[in-house]
PDB file of C-alpha atoms and ligand atoms in Angstrom:
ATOM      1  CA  UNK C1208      21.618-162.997  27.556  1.00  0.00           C
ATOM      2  CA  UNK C1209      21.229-167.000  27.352  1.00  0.00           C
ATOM      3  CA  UNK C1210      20.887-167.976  23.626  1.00  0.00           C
ATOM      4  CA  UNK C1211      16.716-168.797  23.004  1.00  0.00           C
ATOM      5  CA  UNK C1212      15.773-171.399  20.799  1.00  0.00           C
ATOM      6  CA  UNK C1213      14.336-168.548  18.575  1.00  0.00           C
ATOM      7  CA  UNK C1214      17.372-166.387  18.247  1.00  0.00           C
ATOM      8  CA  UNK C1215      18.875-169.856  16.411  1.00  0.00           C
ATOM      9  CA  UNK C1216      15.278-170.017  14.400  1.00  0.00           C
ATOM     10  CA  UNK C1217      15.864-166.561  13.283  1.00  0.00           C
ATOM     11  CA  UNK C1218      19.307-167.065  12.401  1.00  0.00           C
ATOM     12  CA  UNK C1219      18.072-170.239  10.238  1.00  0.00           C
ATOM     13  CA  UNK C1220      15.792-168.312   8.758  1.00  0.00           C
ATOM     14  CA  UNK C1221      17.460-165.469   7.744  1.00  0.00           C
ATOM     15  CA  UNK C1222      20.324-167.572   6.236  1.00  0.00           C
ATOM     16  CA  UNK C1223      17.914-170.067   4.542  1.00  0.00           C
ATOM     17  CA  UNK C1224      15.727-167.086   2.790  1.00  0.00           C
ATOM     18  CA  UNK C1225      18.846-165.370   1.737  1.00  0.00           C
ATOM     19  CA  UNK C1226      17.466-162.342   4.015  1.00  0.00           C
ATOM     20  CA  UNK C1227      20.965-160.629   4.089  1.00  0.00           C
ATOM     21  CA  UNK C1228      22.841-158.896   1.058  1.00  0.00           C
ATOM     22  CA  UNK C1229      25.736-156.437   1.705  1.00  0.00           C
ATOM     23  CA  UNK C1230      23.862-153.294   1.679  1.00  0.00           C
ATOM     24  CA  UNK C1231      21.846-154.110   4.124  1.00  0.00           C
ATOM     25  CA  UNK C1232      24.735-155.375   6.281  1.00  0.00           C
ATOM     26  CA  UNK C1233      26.819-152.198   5.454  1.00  0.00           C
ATOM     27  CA  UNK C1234      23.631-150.490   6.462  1.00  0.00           C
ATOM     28  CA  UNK C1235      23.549-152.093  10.306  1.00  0.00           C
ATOM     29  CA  UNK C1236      27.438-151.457  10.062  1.00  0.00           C
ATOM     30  CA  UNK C1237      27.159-147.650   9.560  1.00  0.00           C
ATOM     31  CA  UNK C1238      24.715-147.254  12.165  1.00  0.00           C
ATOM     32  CA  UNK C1239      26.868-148.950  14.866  1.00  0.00           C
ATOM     33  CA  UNK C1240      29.817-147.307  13.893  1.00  0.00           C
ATOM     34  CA  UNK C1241      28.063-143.751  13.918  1.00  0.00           C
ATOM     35  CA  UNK C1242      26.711-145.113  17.574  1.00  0.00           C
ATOM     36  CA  UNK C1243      22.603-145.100  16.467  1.00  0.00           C
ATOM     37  CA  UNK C1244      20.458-147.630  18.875  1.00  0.00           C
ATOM     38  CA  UNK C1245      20.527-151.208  17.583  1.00  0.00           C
ATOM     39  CA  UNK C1246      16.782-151.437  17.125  1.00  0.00           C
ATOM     40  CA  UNK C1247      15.634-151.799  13.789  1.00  0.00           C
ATOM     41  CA  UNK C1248      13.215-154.200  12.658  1.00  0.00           C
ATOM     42  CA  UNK C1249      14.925-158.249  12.406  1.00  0.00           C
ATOM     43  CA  UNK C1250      15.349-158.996   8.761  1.00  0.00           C
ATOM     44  CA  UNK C1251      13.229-161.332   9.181  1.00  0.00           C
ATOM     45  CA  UNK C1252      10.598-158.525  10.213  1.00  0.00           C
ATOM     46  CA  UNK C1253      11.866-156.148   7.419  1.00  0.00           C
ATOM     47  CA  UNK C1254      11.029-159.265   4.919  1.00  0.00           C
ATOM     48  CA  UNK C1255       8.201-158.948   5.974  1.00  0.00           C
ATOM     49  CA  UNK C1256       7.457-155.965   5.753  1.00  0.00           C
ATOM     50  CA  UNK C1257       8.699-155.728   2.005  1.00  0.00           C
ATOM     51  CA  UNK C1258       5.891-158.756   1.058  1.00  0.00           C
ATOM     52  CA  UNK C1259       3.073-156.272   2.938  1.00  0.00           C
ATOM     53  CA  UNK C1260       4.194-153.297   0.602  1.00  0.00           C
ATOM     54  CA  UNK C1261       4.376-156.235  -2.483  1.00  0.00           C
ATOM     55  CA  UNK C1262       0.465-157.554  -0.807  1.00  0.00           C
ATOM     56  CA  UNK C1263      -1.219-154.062  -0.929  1.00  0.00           C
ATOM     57  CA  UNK C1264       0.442-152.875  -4.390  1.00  0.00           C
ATOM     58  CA  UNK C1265       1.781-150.045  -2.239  1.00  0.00           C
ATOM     59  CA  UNK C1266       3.341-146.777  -3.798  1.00  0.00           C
ATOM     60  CA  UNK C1267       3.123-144.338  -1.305  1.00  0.00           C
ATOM     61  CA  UNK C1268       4.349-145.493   2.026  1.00  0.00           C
ATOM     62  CA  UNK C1269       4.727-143.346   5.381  1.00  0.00           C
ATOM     63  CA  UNK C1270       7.426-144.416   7.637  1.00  0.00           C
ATOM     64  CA  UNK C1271       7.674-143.080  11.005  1.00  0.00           C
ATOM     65  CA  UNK C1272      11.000-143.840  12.934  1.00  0.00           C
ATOM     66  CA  UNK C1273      13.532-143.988  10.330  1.00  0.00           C
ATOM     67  CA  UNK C1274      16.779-145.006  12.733  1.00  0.00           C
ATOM     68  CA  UNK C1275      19.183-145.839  10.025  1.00  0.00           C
ATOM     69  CA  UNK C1276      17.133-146.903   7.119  1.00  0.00           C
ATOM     70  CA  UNK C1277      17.228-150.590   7.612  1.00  0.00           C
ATOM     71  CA  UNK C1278      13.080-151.090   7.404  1.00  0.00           C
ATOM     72  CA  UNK C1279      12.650-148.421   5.245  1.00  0.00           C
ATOM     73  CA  UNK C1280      15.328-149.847   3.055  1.00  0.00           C
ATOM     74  CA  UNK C1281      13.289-153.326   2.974  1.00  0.00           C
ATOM     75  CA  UNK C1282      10.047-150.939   2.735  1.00  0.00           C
ATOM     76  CA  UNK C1283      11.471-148.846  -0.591  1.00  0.00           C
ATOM     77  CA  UNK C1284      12.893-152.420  -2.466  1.00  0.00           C
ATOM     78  CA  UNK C1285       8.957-153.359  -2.618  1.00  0.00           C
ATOM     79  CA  UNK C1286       8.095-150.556  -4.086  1.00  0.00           C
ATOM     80  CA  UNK C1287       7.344-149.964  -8.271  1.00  0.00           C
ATOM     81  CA  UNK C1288       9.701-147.584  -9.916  1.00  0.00           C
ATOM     82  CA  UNK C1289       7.546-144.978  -9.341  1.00  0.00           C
ATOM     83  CA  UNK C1290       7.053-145.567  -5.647  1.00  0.00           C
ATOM     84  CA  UNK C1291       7.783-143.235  -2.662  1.00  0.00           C
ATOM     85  CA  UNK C1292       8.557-143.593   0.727  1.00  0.00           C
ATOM     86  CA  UNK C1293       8.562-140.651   3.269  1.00  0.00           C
ATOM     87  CA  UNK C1294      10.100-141.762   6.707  1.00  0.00           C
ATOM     88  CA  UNK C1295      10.325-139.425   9.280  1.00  0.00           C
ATOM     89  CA  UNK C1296      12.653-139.353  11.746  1.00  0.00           C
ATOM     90  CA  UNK C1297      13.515-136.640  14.731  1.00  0.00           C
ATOM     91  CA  UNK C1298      17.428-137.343  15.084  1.00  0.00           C
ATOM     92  CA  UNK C1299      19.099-135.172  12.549  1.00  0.00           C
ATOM     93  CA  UNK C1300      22.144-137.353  12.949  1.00  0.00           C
ATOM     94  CA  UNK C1301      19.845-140.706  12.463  1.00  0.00           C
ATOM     95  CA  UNK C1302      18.481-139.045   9.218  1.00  0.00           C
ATOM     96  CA  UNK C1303      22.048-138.540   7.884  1.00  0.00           C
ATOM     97  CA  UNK C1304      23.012-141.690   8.439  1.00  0.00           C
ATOM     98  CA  UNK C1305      20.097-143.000   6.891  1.00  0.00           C
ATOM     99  CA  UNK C1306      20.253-140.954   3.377  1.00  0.00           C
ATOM    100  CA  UNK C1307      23.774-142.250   3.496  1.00  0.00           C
ATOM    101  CA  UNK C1308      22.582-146.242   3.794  1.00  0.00           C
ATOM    102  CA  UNK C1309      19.632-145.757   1.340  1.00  0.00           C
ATOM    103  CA  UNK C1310      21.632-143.957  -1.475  1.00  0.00           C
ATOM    104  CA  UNK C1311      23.973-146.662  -1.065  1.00  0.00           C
ATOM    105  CA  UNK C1312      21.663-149.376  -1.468  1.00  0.00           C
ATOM    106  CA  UNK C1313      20.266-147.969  -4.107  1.00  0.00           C
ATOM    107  CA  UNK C1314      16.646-146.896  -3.182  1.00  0.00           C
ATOM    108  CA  UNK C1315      17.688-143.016  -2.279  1.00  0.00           C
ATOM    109  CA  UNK C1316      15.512-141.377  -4.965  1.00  0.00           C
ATOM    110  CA  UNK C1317      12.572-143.556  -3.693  1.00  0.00           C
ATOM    111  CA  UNK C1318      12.937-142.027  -0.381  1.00  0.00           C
ATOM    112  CA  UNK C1319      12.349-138.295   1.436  1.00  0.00           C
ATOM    113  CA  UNK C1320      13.054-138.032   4.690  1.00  0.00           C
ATOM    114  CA  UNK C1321      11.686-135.502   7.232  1.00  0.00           C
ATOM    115  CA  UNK C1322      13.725-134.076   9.834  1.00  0.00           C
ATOM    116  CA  UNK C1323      11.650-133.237  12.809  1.00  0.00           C
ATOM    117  CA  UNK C1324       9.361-134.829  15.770  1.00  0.00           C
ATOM    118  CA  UNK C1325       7.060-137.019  13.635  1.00  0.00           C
ATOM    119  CA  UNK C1326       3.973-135.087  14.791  1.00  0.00           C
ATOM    120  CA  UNK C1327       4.136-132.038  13.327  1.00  0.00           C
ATOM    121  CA  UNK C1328       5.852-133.281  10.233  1.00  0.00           C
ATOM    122  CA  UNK C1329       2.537-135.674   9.907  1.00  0.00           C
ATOM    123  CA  UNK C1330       0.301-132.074  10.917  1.00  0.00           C
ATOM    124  CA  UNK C1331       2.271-130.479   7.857  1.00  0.00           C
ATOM    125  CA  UNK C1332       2.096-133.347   5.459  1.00  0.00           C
ATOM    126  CA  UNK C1333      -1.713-133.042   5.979  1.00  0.00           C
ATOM    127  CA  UNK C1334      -1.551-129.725   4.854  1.00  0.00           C
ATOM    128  CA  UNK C1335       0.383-130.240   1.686  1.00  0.00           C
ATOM    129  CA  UNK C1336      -2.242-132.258  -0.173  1.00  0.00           C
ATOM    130  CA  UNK C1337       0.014-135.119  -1.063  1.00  0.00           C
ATOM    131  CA  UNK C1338      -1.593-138.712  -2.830  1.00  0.00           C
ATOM    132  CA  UNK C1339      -2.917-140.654   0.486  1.00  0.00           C
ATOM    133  CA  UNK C1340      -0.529-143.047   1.444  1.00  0.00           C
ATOM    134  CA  UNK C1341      -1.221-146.753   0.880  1.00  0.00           C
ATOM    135  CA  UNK C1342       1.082-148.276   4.215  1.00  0.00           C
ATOM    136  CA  UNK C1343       1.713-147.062   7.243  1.00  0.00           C
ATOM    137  CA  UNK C1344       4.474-148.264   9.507  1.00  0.00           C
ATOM    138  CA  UNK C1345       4.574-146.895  12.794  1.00  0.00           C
ATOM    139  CA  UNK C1346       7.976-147.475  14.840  1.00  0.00           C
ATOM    140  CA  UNK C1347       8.829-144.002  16.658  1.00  0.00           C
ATOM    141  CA  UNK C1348       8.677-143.461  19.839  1.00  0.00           C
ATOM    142  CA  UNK C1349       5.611-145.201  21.755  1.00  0.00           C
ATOM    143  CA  UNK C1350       4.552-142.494  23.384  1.00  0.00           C
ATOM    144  CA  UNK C1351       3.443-140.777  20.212  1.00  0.00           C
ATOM    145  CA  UNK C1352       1.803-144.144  18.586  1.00  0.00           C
ATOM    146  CA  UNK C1353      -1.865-142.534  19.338  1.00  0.00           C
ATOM    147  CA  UNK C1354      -1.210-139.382  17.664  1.00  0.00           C
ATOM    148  CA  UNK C1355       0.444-140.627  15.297  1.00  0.00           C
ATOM    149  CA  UNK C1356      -2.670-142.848  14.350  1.00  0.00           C
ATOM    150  CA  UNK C1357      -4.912-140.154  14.591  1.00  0.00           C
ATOM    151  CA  UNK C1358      -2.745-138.290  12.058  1.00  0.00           C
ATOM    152  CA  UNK C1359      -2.074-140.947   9.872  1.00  0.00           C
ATOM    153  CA  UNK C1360      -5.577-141.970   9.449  1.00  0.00           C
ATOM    154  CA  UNK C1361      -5.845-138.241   7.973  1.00  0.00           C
ATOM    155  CA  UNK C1362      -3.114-138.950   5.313  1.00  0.00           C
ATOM    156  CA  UNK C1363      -5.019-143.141   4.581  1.00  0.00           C
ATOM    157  CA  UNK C1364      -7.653-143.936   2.314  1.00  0.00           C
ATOM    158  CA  UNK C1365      -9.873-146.899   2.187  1.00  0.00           C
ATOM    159  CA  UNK C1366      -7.991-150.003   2.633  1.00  0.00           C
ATOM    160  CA  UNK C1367      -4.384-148.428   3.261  1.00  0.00           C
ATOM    161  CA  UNK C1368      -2.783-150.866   5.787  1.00  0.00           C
ATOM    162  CA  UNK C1369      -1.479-149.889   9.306  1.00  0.00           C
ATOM    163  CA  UNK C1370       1.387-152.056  10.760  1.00  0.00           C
ATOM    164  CA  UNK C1371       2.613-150.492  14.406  1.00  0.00           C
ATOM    165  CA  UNK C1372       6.409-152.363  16.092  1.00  0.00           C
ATOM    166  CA  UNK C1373       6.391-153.012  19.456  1.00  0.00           C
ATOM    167  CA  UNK C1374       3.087-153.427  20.969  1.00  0.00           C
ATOM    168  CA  UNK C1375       3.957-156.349  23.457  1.00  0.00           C
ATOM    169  CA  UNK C1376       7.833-155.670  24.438  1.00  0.00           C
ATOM    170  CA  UNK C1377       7.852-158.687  27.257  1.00  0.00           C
ATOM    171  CA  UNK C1378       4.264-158.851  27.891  1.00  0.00           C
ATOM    172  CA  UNK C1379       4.900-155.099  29.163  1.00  0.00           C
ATOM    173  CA  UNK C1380       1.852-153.822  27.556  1.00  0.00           C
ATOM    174  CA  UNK C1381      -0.719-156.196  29.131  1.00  0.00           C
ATOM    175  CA  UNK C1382       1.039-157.423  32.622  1.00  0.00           C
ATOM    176  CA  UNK C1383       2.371-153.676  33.555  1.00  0.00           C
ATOM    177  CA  UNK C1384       1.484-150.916  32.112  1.00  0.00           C
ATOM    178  CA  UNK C1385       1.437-148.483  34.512  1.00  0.00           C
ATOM    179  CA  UNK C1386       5.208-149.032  35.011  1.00  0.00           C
ATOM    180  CA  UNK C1387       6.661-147.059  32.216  1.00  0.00           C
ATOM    181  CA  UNK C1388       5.735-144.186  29.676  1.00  0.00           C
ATOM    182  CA  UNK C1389       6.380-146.188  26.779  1.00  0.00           C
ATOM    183  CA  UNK C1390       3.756-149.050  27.794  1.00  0.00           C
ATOM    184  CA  UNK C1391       1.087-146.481  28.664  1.00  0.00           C
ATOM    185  CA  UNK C1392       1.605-145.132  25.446  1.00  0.00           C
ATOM    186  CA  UNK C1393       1.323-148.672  23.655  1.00  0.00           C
ATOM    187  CA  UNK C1394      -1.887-149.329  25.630  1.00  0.00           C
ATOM    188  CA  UNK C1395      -3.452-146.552  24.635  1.00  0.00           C
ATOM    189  CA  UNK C1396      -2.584-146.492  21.246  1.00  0.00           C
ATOM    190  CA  UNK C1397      -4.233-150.296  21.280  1.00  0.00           C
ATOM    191  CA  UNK C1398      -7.110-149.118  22.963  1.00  0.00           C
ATOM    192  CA  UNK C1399      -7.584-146.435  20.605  1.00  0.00           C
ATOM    193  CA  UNK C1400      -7.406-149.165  17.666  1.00  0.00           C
ATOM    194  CA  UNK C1401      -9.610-151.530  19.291  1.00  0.00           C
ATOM    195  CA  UNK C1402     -12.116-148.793  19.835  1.00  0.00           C
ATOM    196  CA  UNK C1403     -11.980-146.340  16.618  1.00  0.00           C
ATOM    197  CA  UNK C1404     -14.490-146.834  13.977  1.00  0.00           C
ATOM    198  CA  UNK C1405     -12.709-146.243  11.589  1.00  0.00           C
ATOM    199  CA  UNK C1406      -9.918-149.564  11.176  1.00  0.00           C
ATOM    200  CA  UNK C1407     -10.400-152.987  11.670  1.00  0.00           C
ATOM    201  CA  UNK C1408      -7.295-154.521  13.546  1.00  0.00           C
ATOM    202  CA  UNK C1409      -5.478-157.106  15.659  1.00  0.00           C
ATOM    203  CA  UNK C1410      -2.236-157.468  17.434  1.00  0.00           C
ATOM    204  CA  UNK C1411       0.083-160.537  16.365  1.00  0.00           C
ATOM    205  CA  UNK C1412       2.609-161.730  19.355  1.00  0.00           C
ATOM    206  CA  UNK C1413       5.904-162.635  17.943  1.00  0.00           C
ATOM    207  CA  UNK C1414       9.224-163.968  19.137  1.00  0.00           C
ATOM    208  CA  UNK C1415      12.826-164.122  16.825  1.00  0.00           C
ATOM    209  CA  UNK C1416      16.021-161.879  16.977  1.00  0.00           C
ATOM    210  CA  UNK C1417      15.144-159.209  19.188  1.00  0.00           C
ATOM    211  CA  UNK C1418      13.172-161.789  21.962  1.00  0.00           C
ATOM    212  CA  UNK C1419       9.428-161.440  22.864  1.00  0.00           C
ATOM    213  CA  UNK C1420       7.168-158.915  20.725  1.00  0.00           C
ATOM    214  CA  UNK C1421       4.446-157.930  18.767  1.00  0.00           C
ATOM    215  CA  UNK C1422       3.122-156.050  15.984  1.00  0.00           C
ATOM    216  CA  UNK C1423      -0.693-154.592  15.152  1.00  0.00           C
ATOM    217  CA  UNK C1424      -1.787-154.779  11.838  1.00  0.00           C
ATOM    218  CA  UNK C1425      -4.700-152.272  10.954  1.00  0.00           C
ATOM    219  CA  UNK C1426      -6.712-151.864   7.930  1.00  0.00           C
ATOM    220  CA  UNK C1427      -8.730-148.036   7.362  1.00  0.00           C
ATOM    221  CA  UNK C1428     -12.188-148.960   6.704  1.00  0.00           C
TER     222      UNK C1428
HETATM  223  N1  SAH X 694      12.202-148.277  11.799  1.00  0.00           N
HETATM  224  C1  SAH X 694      13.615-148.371  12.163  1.00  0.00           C
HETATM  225  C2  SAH X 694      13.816-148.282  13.660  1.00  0.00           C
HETATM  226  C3  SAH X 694      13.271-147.017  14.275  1.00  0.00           C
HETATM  227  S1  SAH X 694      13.886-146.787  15.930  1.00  0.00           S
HETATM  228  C4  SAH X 694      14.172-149.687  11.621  1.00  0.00           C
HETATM  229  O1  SAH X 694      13.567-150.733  11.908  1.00  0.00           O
HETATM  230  O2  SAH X 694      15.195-149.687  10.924  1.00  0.00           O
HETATM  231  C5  SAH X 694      12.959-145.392  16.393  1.00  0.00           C
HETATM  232  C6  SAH X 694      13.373-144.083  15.728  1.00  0.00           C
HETATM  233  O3  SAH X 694      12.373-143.113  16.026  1.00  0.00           O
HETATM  234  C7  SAH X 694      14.699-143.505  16.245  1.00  0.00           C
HETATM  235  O4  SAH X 694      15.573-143.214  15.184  1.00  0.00           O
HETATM  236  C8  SAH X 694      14.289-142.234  16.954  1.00  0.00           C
HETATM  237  O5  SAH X 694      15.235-141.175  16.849  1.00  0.00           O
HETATM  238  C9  SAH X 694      13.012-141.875  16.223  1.00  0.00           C
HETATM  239  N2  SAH X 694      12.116-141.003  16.994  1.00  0.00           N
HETATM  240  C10 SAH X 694      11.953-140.944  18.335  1.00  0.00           C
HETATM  241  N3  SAH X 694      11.062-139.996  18.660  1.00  0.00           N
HETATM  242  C11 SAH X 694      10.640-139.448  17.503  1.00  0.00           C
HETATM  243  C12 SAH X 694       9.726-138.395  17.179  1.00  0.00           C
HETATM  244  N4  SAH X 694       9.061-137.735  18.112  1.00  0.00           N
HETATM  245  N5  SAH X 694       9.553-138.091  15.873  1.00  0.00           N
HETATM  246  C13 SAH X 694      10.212-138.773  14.892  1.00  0.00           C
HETATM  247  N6  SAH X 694      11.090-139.755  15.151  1.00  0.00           N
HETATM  248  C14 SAH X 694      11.305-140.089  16.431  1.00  0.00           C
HETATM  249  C1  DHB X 695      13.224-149.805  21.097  1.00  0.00           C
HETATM  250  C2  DHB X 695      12.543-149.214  20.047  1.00  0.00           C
HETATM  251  C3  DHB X 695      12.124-149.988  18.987  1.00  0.00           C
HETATM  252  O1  DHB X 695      11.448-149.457  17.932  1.00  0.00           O
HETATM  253  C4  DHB X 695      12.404-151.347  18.960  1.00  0.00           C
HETATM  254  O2  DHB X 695      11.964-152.067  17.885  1.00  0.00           O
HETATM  255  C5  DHB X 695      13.075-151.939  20.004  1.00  0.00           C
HETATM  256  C6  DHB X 695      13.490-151.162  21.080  1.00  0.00           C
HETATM  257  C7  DHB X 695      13.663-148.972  22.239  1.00  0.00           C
HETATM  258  O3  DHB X 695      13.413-147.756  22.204  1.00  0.00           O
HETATM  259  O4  DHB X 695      14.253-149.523  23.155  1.00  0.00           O
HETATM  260 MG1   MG X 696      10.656-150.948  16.657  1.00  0.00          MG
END
């Protein structure tokens, strides 16, 4: 793929914020090696993501789409020493791989994770009567970001803040969404945001490391 001007910007970035420490690498490493997807979240992203736990004072987060731990690494290091992050994840082998990264970074005891396709996990956290969780990232498969809304909004309180990964994926969501499961799912799961009472939200286009994107951020009313 021909080297974008914002592949180099994310580069700069990365190396200028100091967004790389050898956990984190060792992290991406492991996951390669053991053959997971190269998809997680641009460090960049998962800086990001770290401020937004910092913003809201989280400490309860719900992760869903663990991969192998790299966000919910950058997730659990903005957490108070009390914090806790459940990440769910269906890929027993992902999940291994991930307990292996996060005890090795350090942020293991911070984290559960829950084997299993991310909607019934959500259906039996419900049932558990856990603390309400204070951020919500959303980053499993895209067919399942509706339900998975729907049942997080179950385990949110007032004010607990919704951030969903890959809700523009080339423009694929707007210009075609017919085309593929993963964009009807994305377009729903927008409309359903746009349209549901019950958060206030927007969608923020971005481009860096991993090319043309976008996030929505939501906020439960
Ligand atoms: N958040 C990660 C990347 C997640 S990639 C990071 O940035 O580091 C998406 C993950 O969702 C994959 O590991 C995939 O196995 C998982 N997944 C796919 N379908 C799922 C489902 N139904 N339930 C739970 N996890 C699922
Ligand atoms: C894919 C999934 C993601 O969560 C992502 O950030 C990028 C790509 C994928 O399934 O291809
Ligand atoms: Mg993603």
């Amino acid at each position: 793929m021909a080297e974008q001007p914002w592949h180099a910007v994310d580069e700069f970035v990365t190396d200028l914020f100091g967004l790389r420490d050898a956990a984190l690498d060792a992290g991406v490493a492991a996951a390669d090696t053991a053959g997971l997807p190269h998809i997680q979240v641009s460090a960049a992203y998962g800086a990001f993501l770290n401020l937004m736990v910092r913003a809201v004072g989280a400490r309860h987060i719900l992760e869903i789409g663990t991969l192998g731990g790299y966000s919910a690494t950058w997730l659990a290091r903005g957490l108070p020493p009390q914090g806790r992050l459940v990440t769910l994840e269906l890929d027993p082998r992902h999940a291994q791989v991930a307990r292996a990264n996060l005890d090795a970074a350090g942020v293991g005891e911070r984290v559960e994770i829950v084997v299993g396709p991310a909607a019934e996990s959500l259906a039996r956290l419900a049932g558990e009567g856990r603390e309400p969780f204070d951020l919500v990232f959303i980053d499993a498969d895209k067919t399942g970001y509706s339900d998975y809304l729907e049942l997080s909004l179950a385990l949110a309180h007032r004010g607990t803040l919704i951030i969903a990964d890959n809700v523009v994926r080339q423009g694929s969501v707007a210009l075609a969404p017919a085309d593929n499961p993963s964009s009807v799912g994305i377009r729903h799961f927008l409309e359903k945001l746009a349209t549901d009472d019950r958060v206030d939200a927007t969608v923020i286009q971005t481009v860096g490391a991993k090319g043309y994107d976008g996030m929505a951020i939501a906020i439960v009313r």
